[in-house]
mmCIF file of C-alpha atoms in Angstrom:
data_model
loop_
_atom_site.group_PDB
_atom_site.id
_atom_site.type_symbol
_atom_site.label_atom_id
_atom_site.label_comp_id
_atom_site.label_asym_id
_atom_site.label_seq_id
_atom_site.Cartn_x
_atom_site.Cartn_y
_atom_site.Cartn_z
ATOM 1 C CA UNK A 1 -9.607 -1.919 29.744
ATOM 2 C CA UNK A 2 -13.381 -0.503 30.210
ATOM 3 C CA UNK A 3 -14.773 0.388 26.657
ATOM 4 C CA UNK A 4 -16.654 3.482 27.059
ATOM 5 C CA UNK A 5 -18.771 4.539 24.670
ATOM 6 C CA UNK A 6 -18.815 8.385 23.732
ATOM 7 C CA UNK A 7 -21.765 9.485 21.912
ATOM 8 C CA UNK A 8 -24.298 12.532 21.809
ATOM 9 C CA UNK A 9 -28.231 11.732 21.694
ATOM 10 C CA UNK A 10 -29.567 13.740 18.965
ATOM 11 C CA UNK A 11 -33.541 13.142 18.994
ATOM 12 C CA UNK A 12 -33.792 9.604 18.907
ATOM 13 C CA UNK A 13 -30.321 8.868 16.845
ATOM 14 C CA UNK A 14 -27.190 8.503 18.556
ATOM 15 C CA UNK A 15 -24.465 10.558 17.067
ATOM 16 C CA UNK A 16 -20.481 8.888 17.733
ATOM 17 C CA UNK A 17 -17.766 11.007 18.420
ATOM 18 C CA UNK A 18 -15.286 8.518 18.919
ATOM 19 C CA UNK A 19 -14.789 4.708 18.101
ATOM 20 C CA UNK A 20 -13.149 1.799 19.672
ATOM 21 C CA UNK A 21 -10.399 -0.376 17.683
ATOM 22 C CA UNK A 22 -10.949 -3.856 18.705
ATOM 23 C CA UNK A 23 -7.743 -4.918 17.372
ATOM 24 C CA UNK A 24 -6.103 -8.179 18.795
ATOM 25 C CA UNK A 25 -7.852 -7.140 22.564
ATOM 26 C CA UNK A 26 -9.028 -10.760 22.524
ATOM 27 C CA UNK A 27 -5.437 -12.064 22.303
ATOM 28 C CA UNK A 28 -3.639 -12.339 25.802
ATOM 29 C CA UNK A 29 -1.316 -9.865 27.047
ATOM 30 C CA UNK A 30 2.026 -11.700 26.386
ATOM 31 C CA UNK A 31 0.724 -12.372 22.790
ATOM 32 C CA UNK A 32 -0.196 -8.794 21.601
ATOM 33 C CA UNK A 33 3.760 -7.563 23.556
ATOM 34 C CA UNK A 34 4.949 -10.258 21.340
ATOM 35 C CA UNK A 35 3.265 -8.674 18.335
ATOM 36 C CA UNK A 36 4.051 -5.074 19.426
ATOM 37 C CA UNK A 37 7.676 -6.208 19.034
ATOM 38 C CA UNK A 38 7.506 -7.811 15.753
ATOM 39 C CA UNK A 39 4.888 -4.985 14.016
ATOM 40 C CA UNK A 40 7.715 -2.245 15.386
ATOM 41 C CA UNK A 41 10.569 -4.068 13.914
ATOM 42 C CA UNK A 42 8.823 -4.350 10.892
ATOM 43 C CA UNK A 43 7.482 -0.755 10.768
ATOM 44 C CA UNK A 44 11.143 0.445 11.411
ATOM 45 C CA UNK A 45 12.743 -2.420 8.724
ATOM 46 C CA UNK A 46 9.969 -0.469 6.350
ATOM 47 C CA UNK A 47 10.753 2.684 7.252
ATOM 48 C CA UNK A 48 14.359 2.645 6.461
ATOM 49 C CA UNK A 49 14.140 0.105 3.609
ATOM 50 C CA UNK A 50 12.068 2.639 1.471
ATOM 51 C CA UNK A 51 13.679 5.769 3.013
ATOM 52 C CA UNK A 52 16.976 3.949 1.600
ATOM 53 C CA UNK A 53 15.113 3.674 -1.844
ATOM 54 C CA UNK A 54 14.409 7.145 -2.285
ATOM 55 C CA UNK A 55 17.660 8.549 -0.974
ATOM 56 C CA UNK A 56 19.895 6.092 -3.284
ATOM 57 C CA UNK A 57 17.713 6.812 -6.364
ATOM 58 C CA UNK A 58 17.927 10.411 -5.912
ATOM 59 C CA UNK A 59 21.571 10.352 -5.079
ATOM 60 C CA UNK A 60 22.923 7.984 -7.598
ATOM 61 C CA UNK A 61 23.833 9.129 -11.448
ATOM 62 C CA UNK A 62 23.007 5.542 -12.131
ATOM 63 C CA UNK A 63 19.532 5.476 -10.919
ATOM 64 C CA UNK A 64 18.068 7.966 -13.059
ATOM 65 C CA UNK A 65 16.246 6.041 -15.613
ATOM 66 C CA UNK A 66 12.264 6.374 -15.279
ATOM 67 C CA UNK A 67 11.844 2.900 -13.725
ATOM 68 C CA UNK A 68 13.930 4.079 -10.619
ATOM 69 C CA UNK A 69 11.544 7.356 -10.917
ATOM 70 C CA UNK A 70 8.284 5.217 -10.480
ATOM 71 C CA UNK A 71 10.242 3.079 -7.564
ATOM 72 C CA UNK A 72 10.855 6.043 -5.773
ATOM 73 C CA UNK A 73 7.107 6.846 -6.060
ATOM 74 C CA UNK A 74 6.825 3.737 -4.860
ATOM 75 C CA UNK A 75 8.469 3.704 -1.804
ATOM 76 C CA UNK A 76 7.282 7.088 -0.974
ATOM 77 C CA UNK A 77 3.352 5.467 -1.349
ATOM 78 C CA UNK A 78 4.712 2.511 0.854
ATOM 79 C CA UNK A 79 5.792 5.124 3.793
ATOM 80 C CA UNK A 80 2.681 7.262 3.506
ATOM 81 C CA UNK A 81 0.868 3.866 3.425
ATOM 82 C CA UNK A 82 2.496 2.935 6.790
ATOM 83 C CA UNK A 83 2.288 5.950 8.767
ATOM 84 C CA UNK A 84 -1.616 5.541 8.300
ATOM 85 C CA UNK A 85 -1.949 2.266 9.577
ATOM 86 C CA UNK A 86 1.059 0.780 11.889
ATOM 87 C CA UNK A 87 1.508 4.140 14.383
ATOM 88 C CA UNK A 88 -2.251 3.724 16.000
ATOM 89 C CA UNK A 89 -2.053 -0.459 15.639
ATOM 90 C CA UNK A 90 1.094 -0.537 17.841
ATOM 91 C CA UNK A 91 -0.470 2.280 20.784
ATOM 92 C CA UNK A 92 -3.564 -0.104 20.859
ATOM 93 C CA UNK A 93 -0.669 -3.460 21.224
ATOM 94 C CA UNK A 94 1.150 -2.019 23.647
ATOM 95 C CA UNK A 95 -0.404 1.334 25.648
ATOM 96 C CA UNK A 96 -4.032 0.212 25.060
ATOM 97 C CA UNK A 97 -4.878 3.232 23.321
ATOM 98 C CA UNK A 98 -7.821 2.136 21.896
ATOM 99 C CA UNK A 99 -10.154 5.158 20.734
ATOM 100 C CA UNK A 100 -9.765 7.307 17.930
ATOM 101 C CA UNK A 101 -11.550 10.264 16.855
ATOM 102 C CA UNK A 102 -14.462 10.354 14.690
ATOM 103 C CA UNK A 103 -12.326 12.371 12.428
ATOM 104 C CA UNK A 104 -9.144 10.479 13.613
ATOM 105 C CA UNK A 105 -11.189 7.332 11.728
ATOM 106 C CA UNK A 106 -12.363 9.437 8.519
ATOM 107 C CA UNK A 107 -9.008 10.536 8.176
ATOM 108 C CA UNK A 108 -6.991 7.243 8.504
ATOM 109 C CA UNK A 109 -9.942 5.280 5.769
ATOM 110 C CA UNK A 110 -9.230 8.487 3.545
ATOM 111 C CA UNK A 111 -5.532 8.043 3.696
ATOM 112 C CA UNK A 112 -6.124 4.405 3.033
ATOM 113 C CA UNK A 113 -8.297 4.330 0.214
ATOM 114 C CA UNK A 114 -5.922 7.553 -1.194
ATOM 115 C CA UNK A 115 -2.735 5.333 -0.857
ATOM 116 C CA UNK A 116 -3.981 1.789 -1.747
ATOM 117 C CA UNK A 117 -5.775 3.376 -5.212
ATOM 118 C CA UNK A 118 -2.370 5.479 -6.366
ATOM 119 C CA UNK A 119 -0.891 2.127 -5.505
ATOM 120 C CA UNK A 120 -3.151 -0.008 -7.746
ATOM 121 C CA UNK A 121 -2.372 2.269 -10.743
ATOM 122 C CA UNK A 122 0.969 3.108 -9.572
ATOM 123 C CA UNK A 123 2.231 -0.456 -9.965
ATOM 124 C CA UNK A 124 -0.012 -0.645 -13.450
ATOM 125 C CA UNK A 125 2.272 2.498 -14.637
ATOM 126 C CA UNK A 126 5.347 1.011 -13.697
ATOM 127 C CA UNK A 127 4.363 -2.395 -15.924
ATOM 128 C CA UNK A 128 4.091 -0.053 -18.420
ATOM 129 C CA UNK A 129 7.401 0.901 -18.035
ATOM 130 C CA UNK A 130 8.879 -2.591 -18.554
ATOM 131 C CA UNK A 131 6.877 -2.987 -21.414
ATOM 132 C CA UNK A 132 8.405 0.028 -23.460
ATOM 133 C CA UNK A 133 11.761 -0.971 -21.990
ATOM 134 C CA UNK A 134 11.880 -4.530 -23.434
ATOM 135 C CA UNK A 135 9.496 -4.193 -26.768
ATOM 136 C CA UNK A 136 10.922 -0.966 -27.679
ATOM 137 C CA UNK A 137 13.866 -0.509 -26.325
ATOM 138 C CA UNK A 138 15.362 2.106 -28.808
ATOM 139 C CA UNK A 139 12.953 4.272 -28.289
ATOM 140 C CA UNK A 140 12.317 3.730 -24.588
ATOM 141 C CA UNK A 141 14.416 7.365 -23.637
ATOM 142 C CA UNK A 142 12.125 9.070 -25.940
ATOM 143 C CA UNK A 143 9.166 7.771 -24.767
ATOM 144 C CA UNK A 144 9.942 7.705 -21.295
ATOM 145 C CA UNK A 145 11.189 11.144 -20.872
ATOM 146 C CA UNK A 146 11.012 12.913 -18.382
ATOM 147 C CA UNK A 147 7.657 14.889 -18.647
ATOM 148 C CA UNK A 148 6.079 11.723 -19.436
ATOM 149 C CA UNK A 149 7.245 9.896 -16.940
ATOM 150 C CA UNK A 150 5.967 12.866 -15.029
ATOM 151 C CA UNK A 151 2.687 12.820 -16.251
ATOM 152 C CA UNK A 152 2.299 9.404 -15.781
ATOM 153 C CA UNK A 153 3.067 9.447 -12.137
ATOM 154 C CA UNK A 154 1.034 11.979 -11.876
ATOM 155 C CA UNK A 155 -1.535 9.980 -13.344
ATOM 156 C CA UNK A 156 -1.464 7.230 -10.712
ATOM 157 C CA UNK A 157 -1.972 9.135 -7.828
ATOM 158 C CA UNK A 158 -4.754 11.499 -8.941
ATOM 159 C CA UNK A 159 -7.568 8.133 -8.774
ATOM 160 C CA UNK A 160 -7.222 8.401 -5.209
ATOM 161 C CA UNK A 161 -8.191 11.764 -4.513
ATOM 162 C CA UNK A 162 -11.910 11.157 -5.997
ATOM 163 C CA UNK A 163 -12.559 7.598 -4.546
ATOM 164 C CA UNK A 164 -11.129 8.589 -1.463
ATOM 165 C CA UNK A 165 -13.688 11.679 -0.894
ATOM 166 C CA UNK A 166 -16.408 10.203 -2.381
ATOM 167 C CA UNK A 167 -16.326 6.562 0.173
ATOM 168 C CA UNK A 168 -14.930 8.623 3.047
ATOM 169 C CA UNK A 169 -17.904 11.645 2.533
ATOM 170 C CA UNK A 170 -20.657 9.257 1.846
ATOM 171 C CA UNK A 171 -19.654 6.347 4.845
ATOM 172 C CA UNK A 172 -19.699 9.241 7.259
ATOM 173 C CA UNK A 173 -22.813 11.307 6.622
ATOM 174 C CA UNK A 174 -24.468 7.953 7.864
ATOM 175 C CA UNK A 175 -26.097 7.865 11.195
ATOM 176 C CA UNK A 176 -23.990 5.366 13.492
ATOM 177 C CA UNK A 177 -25.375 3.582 16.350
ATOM 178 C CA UNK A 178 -24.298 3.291 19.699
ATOM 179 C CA UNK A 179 -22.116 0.169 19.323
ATOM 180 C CA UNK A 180 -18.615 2.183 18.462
ATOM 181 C CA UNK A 181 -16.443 -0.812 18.523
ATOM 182 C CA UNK A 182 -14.578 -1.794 15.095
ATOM 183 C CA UNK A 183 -13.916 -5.261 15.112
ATOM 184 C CA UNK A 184 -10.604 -4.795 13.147
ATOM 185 C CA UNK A 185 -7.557 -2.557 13.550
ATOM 186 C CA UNK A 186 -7.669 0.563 11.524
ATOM 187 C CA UNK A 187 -11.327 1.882 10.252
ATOM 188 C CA UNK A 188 -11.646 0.400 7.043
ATOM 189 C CA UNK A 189 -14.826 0.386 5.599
ATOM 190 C CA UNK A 190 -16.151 -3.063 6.314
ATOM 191 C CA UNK A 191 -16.022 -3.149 9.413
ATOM 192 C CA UNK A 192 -17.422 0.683 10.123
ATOM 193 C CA UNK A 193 -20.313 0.248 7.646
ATOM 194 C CA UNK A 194 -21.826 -2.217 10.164
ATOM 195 C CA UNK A 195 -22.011 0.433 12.626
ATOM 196 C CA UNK A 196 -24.352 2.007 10.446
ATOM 197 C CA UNK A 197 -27.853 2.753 11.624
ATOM 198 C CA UNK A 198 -29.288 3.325 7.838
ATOM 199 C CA UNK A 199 -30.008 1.884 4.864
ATOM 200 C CA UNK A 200 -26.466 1.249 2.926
ATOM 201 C CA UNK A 201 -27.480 -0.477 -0.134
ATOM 202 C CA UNK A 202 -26.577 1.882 -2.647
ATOM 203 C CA UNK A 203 -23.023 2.759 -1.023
ATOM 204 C CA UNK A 204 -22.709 -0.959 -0.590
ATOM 205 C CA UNK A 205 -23.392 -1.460 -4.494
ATOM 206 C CA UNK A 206 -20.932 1.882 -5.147
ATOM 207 C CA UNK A 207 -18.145 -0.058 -3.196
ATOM 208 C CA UNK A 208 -18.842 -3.125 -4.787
ATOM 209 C CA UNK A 209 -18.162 -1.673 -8.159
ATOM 210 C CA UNK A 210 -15.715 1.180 -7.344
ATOM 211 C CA UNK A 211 -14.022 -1.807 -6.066
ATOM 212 C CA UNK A 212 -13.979 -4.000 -8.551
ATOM 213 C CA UNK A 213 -12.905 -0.927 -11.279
ATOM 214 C CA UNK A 214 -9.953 0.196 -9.138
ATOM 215 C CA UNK A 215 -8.672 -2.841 -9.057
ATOM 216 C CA UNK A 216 -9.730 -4.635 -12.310
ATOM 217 C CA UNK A 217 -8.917 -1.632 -14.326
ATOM 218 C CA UNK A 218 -4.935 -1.679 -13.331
ATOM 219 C CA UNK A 219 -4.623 -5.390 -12.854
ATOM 220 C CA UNK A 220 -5.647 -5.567 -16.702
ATOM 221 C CA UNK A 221 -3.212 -3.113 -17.948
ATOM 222 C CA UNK A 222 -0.661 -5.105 -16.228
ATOM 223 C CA UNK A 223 -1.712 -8.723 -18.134
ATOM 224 C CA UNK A 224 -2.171 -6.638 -21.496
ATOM 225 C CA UNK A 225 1.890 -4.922 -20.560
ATOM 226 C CA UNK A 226 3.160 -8.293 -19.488
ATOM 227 C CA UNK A 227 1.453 -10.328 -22.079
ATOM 228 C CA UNK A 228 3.368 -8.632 -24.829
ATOM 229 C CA UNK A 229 6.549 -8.520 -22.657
ATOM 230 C CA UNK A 230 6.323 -12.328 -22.933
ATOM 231 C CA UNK A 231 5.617 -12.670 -26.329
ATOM 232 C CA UNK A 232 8.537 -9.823 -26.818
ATOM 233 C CA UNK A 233 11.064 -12.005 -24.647
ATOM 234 C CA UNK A 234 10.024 -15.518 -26.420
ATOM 235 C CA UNK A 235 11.369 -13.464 -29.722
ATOM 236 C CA UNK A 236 14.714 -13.259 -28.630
ATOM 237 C CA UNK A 237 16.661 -15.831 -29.935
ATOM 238 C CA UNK A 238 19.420 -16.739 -26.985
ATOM 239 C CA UNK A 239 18.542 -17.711 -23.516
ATOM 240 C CA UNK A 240 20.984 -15.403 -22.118
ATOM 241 C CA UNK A 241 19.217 -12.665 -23.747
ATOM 242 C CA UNK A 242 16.203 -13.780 -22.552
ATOM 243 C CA UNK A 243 16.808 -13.938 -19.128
ATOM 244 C CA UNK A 244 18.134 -10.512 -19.273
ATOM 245 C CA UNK A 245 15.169 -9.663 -20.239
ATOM 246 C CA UNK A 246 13.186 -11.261 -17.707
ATOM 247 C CA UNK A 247 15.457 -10.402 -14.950
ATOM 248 C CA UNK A 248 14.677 -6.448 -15.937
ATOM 249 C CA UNK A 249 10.957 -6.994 -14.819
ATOM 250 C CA UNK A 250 10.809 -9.944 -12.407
ATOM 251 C CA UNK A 251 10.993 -7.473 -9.052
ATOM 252 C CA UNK A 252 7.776 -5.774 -10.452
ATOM 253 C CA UNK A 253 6.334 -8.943 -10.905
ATOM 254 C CA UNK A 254 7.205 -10.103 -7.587
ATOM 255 C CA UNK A 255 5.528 -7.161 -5.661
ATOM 256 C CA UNK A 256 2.438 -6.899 -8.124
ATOM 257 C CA UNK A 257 1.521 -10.332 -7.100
ATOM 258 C CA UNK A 258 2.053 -9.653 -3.506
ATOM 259 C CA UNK A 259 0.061 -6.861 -3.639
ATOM 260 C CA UNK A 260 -3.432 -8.187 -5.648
ATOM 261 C CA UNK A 261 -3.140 -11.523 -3.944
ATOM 262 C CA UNK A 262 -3.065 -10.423 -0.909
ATOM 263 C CA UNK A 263 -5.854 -7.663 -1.014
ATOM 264 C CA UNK A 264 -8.111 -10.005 -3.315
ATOM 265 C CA UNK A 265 -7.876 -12.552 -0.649
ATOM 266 C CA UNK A 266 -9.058 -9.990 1.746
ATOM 267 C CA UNK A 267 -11.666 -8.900 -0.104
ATOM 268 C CA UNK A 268 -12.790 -10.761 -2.526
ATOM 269 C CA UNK A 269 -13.362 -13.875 -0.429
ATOM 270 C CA UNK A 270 -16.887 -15.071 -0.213
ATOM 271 C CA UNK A 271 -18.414 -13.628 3.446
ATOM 272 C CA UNK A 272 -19.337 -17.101 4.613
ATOM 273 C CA UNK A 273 -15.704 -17.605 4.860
ATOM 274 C CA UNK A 274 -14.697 -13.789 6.156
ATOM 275 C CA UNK A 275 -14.661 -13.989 9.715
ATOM 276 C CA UNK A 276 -13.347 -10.914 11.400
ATOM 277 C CA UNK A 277 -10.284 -12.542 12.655
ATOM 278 C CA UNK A 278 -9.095 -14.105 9.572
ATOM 279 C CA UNK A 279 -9.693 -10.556 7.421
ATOM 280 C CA UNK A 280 -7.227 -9.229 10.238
ATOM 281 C CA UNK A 281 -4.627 -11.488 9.627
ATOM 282 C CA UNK A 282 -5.100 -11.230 5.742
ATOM 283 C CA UNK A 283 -4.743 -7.526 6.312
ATOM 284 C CA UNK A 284 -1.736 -7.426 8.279
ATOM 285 C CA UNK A 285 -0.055 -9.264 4.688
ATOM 286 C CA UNK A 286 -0.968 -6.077 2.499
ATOM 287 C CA UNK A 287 -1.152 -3.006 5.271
ATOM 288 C CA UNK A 288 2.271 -4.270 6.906
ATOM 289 C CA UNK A 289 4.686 -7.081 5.366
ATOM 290 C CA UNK A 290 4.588 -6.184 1.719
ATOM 291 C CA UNK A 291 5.553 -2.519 2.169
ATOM 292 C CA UNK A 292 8.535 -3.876 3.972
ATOM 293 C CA UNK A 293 8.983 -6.553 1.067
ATOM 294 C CA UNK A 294 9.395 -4.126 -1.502
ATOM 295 C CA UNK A 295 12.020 -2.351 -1.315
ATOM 296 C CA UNK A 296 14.001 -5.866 -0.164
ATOM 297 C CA UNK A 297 12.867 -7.470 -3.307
ATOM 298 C CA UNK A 298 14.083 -4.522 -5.854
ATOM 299 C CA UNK A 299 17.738 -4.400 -3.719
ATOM 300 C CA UNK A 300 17.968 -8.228 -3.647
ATOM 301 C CA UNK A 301 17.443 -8.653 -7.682
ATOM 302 C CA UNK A 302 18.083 -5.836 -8.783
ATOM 303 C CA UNK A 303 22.424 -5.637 -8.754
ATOM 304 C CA UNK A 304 21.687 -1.801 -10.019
ATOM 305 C CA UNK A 305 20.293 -1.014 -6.714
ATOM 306 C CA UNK A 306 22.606 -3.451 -4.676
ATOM 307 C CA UNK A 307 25.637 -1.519 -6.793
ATOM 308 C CA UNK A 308 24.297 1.653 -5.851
ATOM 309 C CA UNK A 309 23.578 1.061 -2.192
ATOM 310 C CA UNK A 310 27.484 -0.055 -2.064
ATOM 311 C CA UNK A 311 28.418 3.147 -3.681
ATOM 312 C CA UNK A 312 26.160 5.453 -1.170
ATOM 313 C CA UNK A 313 27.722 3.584 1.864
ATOM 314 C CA UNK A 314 31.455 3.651 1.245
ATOM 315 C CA UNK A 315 31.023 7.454 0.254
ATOM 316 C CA UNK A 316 29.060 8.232 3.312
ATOM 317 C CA UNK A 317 31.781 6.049 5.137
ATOM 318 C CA UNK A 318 34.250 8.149 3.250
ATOM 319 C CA UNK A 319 33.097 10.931 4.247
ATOM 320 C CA UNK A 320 32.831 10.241 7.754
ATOM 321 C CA UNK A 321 36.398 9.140 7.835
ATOM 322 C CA UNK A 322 37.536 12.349 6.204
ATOM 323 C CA UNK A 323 35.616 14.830 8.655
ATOM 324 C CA UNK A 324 37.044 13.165 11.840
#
């Protein structure tokens, strides 16, 4: 495919109105078919997986307790979080379609920042949860009710609005040069900052920290919820009861440390050891496998959800069976 460059000369600036996603064009065809097929099956596996999620949780009498609230949150964040990424990887795998907009990229990094943010603090908010579920469990409908579980979820995806407009707004009103192509594919910020014709030092040092807040910020309210959860557990005086306990919050713990290993790796990693390439691959784990872990790890361990999915397919079977 010819990479053409579209761009207007203003004075001596060049201003882009479209950029190239370099994706995996430097793979051979056969390879990126090969990944077309996987990246669809998983896209579809994710699709339905969290679509299930929802459906079941808002379905089921049994599902109504505020941790099946926040999941269903959750999965809705995971499908939002897929529709921005995997629909324009796959047309650049398999139809070539390489360009996107200049708004087409603003949009998709907005999108990205809004979802992977509400994430963060989503997943802090449901540790939370476990924590007032196992240390006070007496008191856990009262505290958890339902306009604070409200509030709450409300709570984790409001952090994305701000951080998304302000690092979308600011990245943008730079002037780009004529080189369009971003080595990666989706337009995260990395990679389109070094298109930049301009000084970026101070967004670079606003990133840096904004960064480092978003994620530290959550990722210490979950040690500080999960710290006393432990201590809680230890308490309890038979093992049974203890891995009762444990069992109630392992899924969370599962996905929380797919989700910050996966993104510190990518990047947190010192830039000597970043090359383009290997950020792709580290990106694929957090933009395209663990959405489609999730909701396998909550039905696998949790036998509420497992119950409930049982329940939802012999009525809907029922059903069926009854109308023809």
């Amino acid at each position: 495919r010819l990479f053409i460059t579209t761009s207007m000369a203003i004075g001596n600036q060049t201003r882009v109105t479209e950029f190239i996603l370099m994706s995996f064009s430097s793979l051979p065809t056969e390879i990126q078919t090969l990944l077309f097929l996987a990246f669809l099956s998983i896209y579809l596996v994710t699709l339905l997986g969290n679509s299930l999620i929802i459906l079941v949780t808002l379905a089921d009498p049994m599902l109504q307790s505020p941790m099946y609230f926040l999941l269903r949150n959750l999965a809705f964040l995971e499908i939002g979080f897929n529709l921005v990424i995997v629909p324009k990887m796959l047309g650049t795998l398999i139809a070539q379609d390489t360009s996107i907009s200049f708004l087409g990229c603003a949009t998709q990094m907005y999108f990205f920042f809004f979802f992977g943010v509400a994430e963060c603090f989503l997943l802090a908010t449901m540790a939370y949860d476990r924590y007032v579920a196992i240390c006070s469990p007496l008191h856990y409908p009262v505290i958890m009710n339902q306009g604070t579980r409200a509030r709450l979820a409300a709570a984790s995806w409001f952090p994305g609005f701000p951080v998304a407009t302000v690092q979308t707004t600011w990245l943008f009103s730079f002037p780009f040069c004529a080189n369009n192509k971003v080595n990666h594919f989706f337009c995260d910020s990395p990679p389109v900052l070094r298109l930049v014709c301009a000084d970026t030092a101070r967004f670079e040092v606003y990133a840096i920290v904004g960064t480092i807040l978003v994620v530290m910020i959550p990722c210490l309210l979950i040690l500080c919820s999960y710290t006393l959860i432990v201590a809680s557990i230890l308490k309890i005086p038979s093992a049974q009861g203890k891995h009762k306990a444990f069992s109630t919050c392992s899924s969370h713990l599962l996905v929380v440390s797919l989700f910050y290993v996966s993104s510190s790796l990518t990047y947190f990693r010192p830039k000597s050891n970043n090359s383009p390439e290997s950020k792709k691959l580290l990106s694929l784990s957090y933009t395209v496998v663990t959405p489609m872990l999730n909701p396998i790890i909550y039905s696998l361990r949790n036998n509420e959800v497992k119950n409930a999915l049982s329940r939802t397919f012999y009525k809907a079977l029922a059903l069926r069976n009854h109308i023809t």
